[in-house]
PDB file of C-alpha atoms in Angstrom:
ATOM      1  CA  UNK A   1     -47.905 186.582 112.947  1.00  0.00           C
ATOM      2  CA  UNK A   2     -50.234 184.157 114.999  1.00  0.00           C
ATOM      3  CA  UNK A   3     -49.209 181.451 112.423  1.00  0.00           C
ATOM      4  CA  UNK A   4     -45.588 182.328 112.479  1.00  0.00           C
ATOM      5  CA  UNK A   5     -45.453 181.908 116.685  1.00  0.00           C
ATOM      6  CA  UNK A   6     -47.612 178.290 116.274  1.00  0.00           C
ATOM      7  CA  UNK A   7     -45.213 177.201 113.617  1.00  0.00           C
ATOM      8  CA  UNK A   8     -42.170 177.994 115.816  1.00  0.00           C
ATOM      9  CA  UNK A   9     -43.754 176.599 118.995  1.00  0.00           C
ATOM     10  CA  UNK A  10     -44.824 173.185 117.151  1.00  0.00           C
ATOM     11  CA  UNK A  11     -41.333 172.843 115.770  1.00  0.00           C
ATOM     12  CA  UNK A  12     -39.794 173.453 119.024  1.00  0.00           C
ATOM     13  CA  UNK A  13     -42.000 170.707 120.331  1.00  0.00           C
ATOM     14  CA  UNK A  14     -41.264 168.408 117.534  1.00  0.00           C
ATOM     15  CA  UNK A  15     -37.214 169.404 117.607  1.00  0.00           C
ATOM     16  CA  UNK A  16     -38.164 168.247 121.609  1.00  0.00           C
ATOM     17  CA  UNK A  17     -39.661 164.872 120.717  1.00  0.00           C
ATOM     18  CA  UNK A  18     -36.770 163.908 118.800  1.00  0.00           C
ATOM     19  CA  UNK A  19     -34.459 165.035 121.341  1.00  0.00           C
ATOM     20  CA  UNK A  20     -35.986 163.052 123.975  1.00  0.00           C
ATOM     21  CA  UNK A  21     -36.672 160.002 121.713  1.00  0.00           C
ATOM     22  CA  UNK A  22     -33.033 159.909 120.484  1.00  0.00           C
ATOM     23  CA  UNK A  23     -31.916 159.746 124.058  1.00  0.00           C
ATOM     24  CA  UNK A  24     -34.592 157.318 125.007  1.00  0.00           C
ATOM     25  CA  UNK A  25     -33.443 155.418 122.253  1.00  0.00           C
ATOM     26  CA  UNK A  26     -29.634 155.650 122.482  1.00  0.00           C
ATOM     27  CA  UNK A  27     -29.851 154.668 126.532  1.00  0.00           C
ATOM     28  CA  UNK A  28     -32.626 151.668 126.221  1.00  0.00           C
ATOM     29  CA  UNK A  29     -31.134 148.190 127.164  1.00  0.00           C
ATOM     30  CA  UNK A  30     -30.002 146.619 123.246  1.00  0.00           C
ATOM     31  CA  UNK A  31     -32.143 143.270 122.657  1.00  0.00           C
ATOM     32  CA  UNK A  32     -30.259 140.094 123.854  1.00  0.00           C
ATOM     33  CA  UNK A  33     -29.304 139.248 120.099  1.00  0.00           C
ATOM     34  CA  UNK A  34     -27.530 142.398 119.699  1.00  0.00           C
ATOM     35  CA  UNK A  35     -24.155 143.590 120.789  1.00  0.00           C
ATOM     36  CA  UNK A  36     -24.521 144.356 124.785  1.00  0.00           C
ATOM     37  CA  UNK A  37     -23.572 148.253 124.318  1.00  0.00           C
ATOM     38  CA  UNK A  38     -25.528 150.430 125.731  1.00  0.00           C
ATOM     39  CA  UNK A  39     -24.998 154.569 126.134  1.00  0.00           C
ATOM     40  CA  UNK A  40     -24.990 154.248 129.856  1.00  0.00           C
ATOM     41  CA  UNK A  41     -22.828 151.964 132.074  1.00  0.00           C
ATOM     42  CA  UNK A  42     -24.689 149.403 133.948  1.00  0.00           C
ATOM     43  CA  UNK A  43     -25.060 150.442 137.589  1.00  0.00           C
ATOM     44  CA  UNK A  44     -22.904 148.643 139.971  1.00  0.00           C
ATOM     45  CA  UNK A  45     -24.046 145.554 141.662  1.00  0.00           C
ATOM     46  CA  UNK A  46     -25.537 146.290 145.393  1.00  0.00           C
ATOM     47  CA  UNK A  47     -23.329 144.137 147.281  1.00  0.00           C
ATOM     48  CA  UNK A  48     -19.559 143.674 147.163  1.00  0.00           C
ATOM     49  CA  UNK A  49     -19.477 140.863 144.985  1.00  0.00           C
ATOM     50  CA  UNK A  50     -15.285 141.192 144.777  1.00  0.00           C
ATOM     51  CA  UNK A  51     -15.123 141.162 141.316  1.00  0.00           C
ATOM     52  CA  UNK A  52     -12.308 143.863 141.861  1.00  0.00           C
ATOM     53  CA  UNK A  53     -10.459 141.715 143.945  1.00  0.00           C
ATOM     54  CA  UNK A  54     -11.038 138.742 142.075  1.00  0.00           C
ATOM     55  CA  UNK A  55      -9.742 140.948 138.892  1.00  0.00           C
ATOM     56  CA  UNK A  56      -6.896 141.618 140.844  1.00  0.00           C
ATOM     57  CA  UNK A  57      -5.994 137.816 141.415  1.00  0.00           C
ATOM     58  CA  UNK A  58      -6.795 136.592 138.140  1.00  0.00           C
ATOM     59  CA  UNK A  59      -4.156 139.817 136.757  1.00  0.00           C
ATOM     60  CA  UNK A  60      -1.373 138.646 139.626  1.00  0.00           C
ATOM     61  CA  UNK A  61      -2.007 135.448 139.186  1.00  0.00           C
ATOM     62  CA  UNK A  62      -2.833 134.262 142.214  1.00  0.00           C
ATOM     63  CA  UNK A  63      -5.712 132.728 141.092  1.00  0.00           C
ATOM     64  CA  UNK A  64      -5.156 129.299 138.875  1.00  0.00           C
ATOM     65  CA  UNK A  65      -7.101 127.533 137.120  1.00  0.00           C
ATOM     66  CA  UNK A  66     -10.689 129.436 136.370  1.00  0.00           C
ATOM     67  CA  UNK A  67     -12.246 129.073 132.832  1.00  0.00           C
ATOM     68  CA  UNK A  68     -15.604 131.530 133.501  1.00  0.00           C
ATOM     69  CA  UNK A  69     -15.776 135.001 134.533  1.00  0.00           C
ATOM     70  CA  UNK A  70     -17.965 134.482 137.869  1.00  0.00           C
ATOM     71  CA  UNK A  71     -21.517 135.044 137.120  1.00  0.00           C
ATOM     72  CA  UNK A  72     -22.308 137.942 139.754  1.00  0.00           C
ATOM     73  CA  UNK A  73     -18.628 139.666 137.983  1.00  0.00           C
ATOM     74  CA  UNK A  74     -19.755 139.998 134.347  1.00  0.00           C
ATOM     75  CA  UNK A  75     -21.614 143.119 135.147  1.00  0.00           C
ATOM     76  CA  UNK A  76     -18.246 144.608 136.829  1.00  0.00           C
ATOM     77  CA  UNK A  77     -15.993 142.967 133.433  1.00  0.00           C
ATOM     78  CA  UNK A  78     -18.255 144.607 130.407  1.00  0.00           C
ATOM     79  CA  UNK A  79     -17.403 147.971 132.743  1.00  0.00           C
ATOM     80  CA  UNK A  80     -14.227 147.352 132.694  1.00  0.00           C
ATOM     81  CA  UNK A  81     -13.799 145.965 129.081  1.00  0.00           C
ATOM     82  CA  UNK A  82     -15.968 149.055 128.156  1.00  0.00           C
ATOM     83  CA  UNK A  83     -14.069 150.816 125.321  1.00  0.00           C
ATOM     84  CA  UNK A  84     -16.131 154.035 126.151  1.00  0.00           C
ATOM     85  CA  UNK A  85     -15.934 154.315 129.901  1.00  0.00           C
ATOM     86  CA  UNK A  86     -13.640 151.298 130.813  1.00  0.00           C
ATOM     87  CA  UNK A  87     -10.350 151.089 132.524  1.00  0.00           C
ATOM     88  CA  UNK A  88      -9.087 148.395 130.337  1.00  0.00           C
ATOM     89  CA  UNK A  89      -7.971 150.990 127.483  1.00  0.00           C
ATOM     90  CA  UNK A  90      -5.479 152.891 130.213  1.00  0.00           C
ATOM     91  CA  UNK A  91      -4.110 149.428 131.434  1.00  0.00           C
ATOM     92  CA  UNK A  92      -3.210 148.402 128.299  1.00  0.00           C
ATOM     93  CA  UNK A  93      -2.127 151.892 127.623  1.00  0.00           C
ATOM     94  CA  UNK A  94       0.475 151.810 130.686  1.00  0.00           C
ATOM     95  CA  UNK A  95       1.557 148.173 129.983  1.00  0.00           C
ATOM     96  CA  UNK A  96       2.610 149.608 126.532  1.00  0.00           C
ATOM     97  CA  UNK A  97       4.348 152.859 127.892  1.00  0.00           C
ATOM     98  CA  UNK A  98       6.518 150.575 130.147  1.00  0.00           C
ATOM     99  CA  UNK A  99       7.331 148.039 127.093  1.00  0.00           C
ATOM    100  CA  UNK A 100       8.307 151.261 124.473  1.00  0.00           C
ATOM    101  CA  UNK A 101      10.570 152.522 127.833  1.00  0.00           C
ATOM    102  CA  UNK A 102      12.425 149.584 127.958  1.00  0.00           C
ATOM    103  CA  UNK A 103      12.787 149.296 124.615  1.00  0.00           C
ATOM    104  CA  UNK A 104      13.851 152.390 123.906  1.00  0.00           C
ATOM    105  CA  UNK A 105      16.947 151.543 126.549  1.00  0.00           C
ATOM    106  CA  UNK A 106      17.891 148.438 124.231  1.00  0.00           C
ATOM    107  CA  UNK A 107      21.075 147.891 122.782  1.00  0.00           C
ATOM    108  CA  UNK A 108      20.279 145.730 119.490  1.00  0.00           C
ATOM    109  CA  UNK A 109      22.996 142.915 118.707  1.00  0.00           C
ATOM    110  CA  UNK A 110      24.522 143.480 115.271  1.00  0.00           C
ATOM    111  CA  UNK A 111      23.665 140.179 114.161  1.00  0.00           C
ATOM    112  CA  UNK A 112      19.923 141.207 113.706  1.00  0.00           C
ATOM    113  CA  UNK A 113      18.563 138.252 115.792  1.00  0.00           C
ATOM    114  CA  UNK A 114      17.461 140.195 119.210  1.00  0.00           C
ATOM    115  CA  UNK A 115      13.732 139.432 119.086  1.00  0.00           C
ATOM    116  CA  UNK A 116      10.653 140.105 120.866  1.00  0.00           C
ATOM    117  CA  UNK A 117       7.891 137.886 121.288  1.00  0.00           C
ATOM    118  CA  UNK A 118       4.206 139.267 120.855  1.00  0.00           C
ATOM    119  CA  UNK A 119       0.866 136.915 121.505  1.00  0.00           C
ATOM    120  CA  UNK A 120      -1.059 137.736 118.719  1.00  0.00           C
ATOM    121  CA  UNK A 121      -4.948 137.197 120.148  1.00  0.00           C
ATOM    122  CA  UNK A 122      -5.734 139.674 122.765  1.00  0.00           C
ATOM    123  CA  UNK A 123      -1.972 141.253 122.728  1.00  0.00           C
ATOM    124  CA  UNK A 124      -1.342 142.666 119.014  1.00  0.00           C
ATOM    125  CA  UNK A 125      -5.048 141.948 118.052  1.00  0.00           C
ATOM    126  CA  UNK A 126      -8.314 142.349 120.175  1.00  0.00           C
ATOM    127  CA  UNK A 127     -10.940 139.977 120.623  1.00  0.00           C
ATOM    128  CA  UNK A 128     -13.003 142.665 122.286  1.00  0.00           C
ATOM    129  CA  UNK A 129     -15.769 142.271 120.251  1.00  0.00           C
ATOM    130  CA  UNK A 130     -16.161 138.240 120.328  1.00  0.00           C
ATOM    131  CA  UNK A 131     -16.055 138.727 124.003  1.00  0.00           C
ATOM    132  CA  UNK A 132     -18.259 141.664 124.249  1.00  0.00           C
ATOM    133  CA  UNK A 133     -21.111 139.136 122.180  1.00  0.00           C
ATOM    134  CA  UNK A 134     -20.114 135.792 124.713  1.00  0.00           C
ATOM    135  CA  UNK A 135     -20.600 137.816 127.739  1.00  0.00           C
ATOM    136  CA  UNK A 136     -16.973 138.113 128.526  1.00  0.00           C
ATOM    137  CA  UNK A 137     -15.631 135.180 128.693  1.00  0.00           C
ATOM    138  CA  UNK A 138     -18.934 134.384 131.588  1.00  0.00           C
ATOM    139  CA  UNK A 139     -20.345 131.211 129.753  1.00  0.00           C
ATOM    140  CA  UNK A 140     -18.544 128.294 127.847  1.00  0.00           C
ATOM    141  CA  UNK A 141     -15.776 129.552 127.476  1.00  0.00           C
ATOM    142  CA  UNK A 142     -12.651 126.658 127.922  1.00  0.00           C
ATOM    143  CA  UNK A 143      -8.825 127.399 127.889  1.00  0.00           C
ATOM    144  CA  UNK A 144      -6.261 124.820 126.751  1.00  0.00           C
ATOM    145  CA  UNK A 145      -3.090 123.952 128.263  1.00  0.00           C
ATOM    146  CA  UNK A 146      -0.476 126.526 126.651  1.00  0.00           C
ATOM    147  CA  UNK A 147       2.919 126.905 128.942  1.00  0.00           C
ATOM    148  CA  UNK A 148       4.142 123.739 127.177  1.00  0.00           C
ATOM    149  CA  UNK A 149       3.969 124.476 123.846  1.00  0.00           C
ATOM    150  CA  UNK A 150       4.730 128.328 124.073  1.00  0.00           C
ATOM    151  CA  UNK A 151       8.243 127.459 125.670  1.00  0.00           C
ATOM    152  CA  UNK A 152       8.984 124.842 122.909  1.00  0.00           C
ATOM    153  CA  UNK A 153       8.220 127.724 120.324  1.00  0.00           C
ATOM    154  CA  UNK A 154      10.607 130.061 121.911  1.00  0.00           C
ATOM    155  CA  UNK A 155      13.664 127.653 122.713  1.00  0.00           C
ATOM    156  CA  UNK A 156      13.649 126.470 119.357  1.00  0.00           C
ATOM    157  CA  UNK A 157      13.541 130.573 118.270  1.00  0.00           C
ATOM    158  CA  UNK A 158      16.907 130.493 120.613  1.00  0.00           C
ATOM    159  CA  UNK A 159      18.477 127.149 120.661  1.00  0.00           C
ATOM    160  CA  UNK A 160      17.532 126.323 116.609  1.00  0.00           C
ATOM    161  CA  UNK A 161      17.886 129.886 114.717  1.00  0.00           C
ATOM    162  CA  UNK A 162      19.175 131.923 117.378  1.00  0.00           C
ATOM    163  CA  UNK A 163      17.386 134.401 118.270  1.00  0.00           C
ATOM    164  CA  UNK A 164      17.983 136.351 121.590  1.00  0.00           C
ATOM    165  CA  UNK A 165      14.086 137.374 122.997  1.00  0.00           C
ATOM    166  CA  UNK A 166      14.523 140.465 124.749  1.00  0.00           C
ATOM    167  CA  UNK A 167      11.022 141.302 125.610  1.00  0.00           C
ATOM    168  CA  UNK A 168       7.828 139.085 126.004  1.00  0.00           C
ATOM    169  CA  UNK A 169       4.211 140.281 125.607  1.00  0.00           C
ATOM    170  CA  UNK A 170       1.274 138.470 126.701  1.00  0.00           C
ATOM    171  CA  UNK A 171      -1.923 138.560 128.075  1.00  0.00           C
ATOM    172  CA  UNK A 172      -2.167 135.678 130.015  1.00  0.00           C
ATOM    173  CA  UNK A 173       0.856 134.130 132.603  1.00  0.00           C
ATOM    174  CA  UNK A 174       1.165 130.968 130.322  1.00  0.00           C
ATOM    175  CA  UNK A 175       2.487 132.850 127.627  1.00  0.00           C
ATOM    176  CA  UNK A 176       5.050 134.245 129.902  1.00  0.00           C
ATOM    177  CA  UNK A 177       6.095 131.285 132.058  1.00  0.00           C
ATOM    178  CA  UNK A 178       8.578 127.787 131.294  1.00  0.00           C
ATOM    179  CA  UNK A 179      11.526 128.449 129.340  1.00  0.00           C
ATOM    180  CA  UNK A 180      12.985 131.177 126.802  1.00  0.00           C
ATOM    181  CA  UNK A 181      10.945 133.587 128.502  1.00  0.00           C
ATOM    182  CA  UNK A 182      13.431 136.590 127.196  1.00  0.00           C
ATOM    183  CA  UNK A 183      14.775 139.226 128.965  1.00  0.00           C
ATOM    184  CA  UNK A 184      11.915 141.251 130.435  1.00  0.00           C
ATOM    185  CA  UNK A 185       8.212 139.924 130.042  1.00  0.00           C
ATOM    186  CA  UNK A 186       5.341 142.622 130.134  1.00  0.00           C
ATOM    187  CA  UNK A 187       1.919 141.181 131.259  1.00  0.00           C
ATOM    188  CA  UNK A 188      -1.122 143.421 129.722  1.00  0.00           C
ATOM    189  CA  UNK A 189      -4.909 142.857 131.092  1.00  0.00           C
ATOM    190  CA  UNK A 190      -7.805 139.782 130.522  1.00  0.00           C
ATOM    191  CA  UNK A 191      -9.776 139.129 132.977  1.00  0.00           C
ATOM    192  CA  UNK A 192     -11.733 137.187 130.186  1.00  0.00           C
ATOM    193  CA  UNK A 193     -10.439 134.209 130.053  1.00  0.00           C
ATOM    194  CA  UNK A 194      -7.835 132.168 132.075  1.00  0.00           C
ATOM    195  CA  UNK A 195      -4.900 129.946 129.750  1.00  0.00           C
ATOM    196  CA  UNK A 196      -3.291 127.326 132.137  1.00  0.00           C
TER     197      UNK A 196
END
């Protein structure tokens, strides 16, 4: 009986240890060549460092011309870009609920040339996880002149083969500026990167 208790008490202790080292393990900081995941969310930076509000501009844009996510706001982005506690997922989430309303009050041409317009990188596909390895967009990251060439590509989709765009999807301002910009454009969340 003696034996029996020990045997229960030691593998309540061990059934402990690897309790306690599975959630040591799970919440230590990842190693800087690793994927920068960990269980818990960073805490927030002491000071107000605005990265909300400069979130905020970058999203209205109101603010032109950035190609880094500030230093002190890379902290505040991985939180936000977080796919297990961040906000990101509901924005996009709401953008999408809004485009799928107005869609659903579209009257389709018979033709079969009403078209919408979808940026592909960050809009249909996500480059979450190259971001979440480059720090978010933080360091060397450069964008490229865009509002040119996107407009060309969608007047020729109206003027050339005749397409009417009714809706335009994009994640960054430059692919919903200059011409042919379609009926309605919806604007869904990076603050990773800036597009001029």
């Amino acid at each position: 009986m003696v034996l029996a208790v020990a045997a229960a008490l030691d593998q309540r202790r061990l059934s402990l240890l690897v309790f306690v080292s599975t959630v040591f393990l799970i919440s230590a900081p990842l190693s800087a060549a690793s994927a920068p995941w960990t269980f818990w969310p960073p805490a927030p930076a002491r000071g107000d460092e605005g990265c909300l509000s400069w979130r905020v501009m970058v999203e209205a844009n109101n603010a032109k011309n950035w190609r880094t996510v500030p230093a002190p706001c890379i902290p505040y982005v991985y939180n936000y870009m977080s796919p297990v506690w961040g906000q990101y997922a509901r924005d996009v989430a709401s953008a999408v609920d809004q485009m799928l309303a107005y869609a659903g009050t579209d009257t389709a041409a018979d033709n079969g040339l009403d078209a919408w317009v979808l940026d592909v990188d960050d809009t249909c596909l996500s480059n979450l996880p190259y971001y979440q390895a480059n720090h978010f967009g933080g360091v060397g990251h450069r964008g490229e002149s865009s509002v040119e060439f996107k407009s060309a590509m969608r007047r020729r989709l109206e003027e050339e083969e005749g397409y009417r765009i009714r809706g335009n999807v994009g994640d960054q301002w430059s692919d919903l500026q200059g011409h042919s910009t379609g009926d309605r454009v919806f604007k869904v969340p990076n603050p990773m990167y800036f597009v001029p």
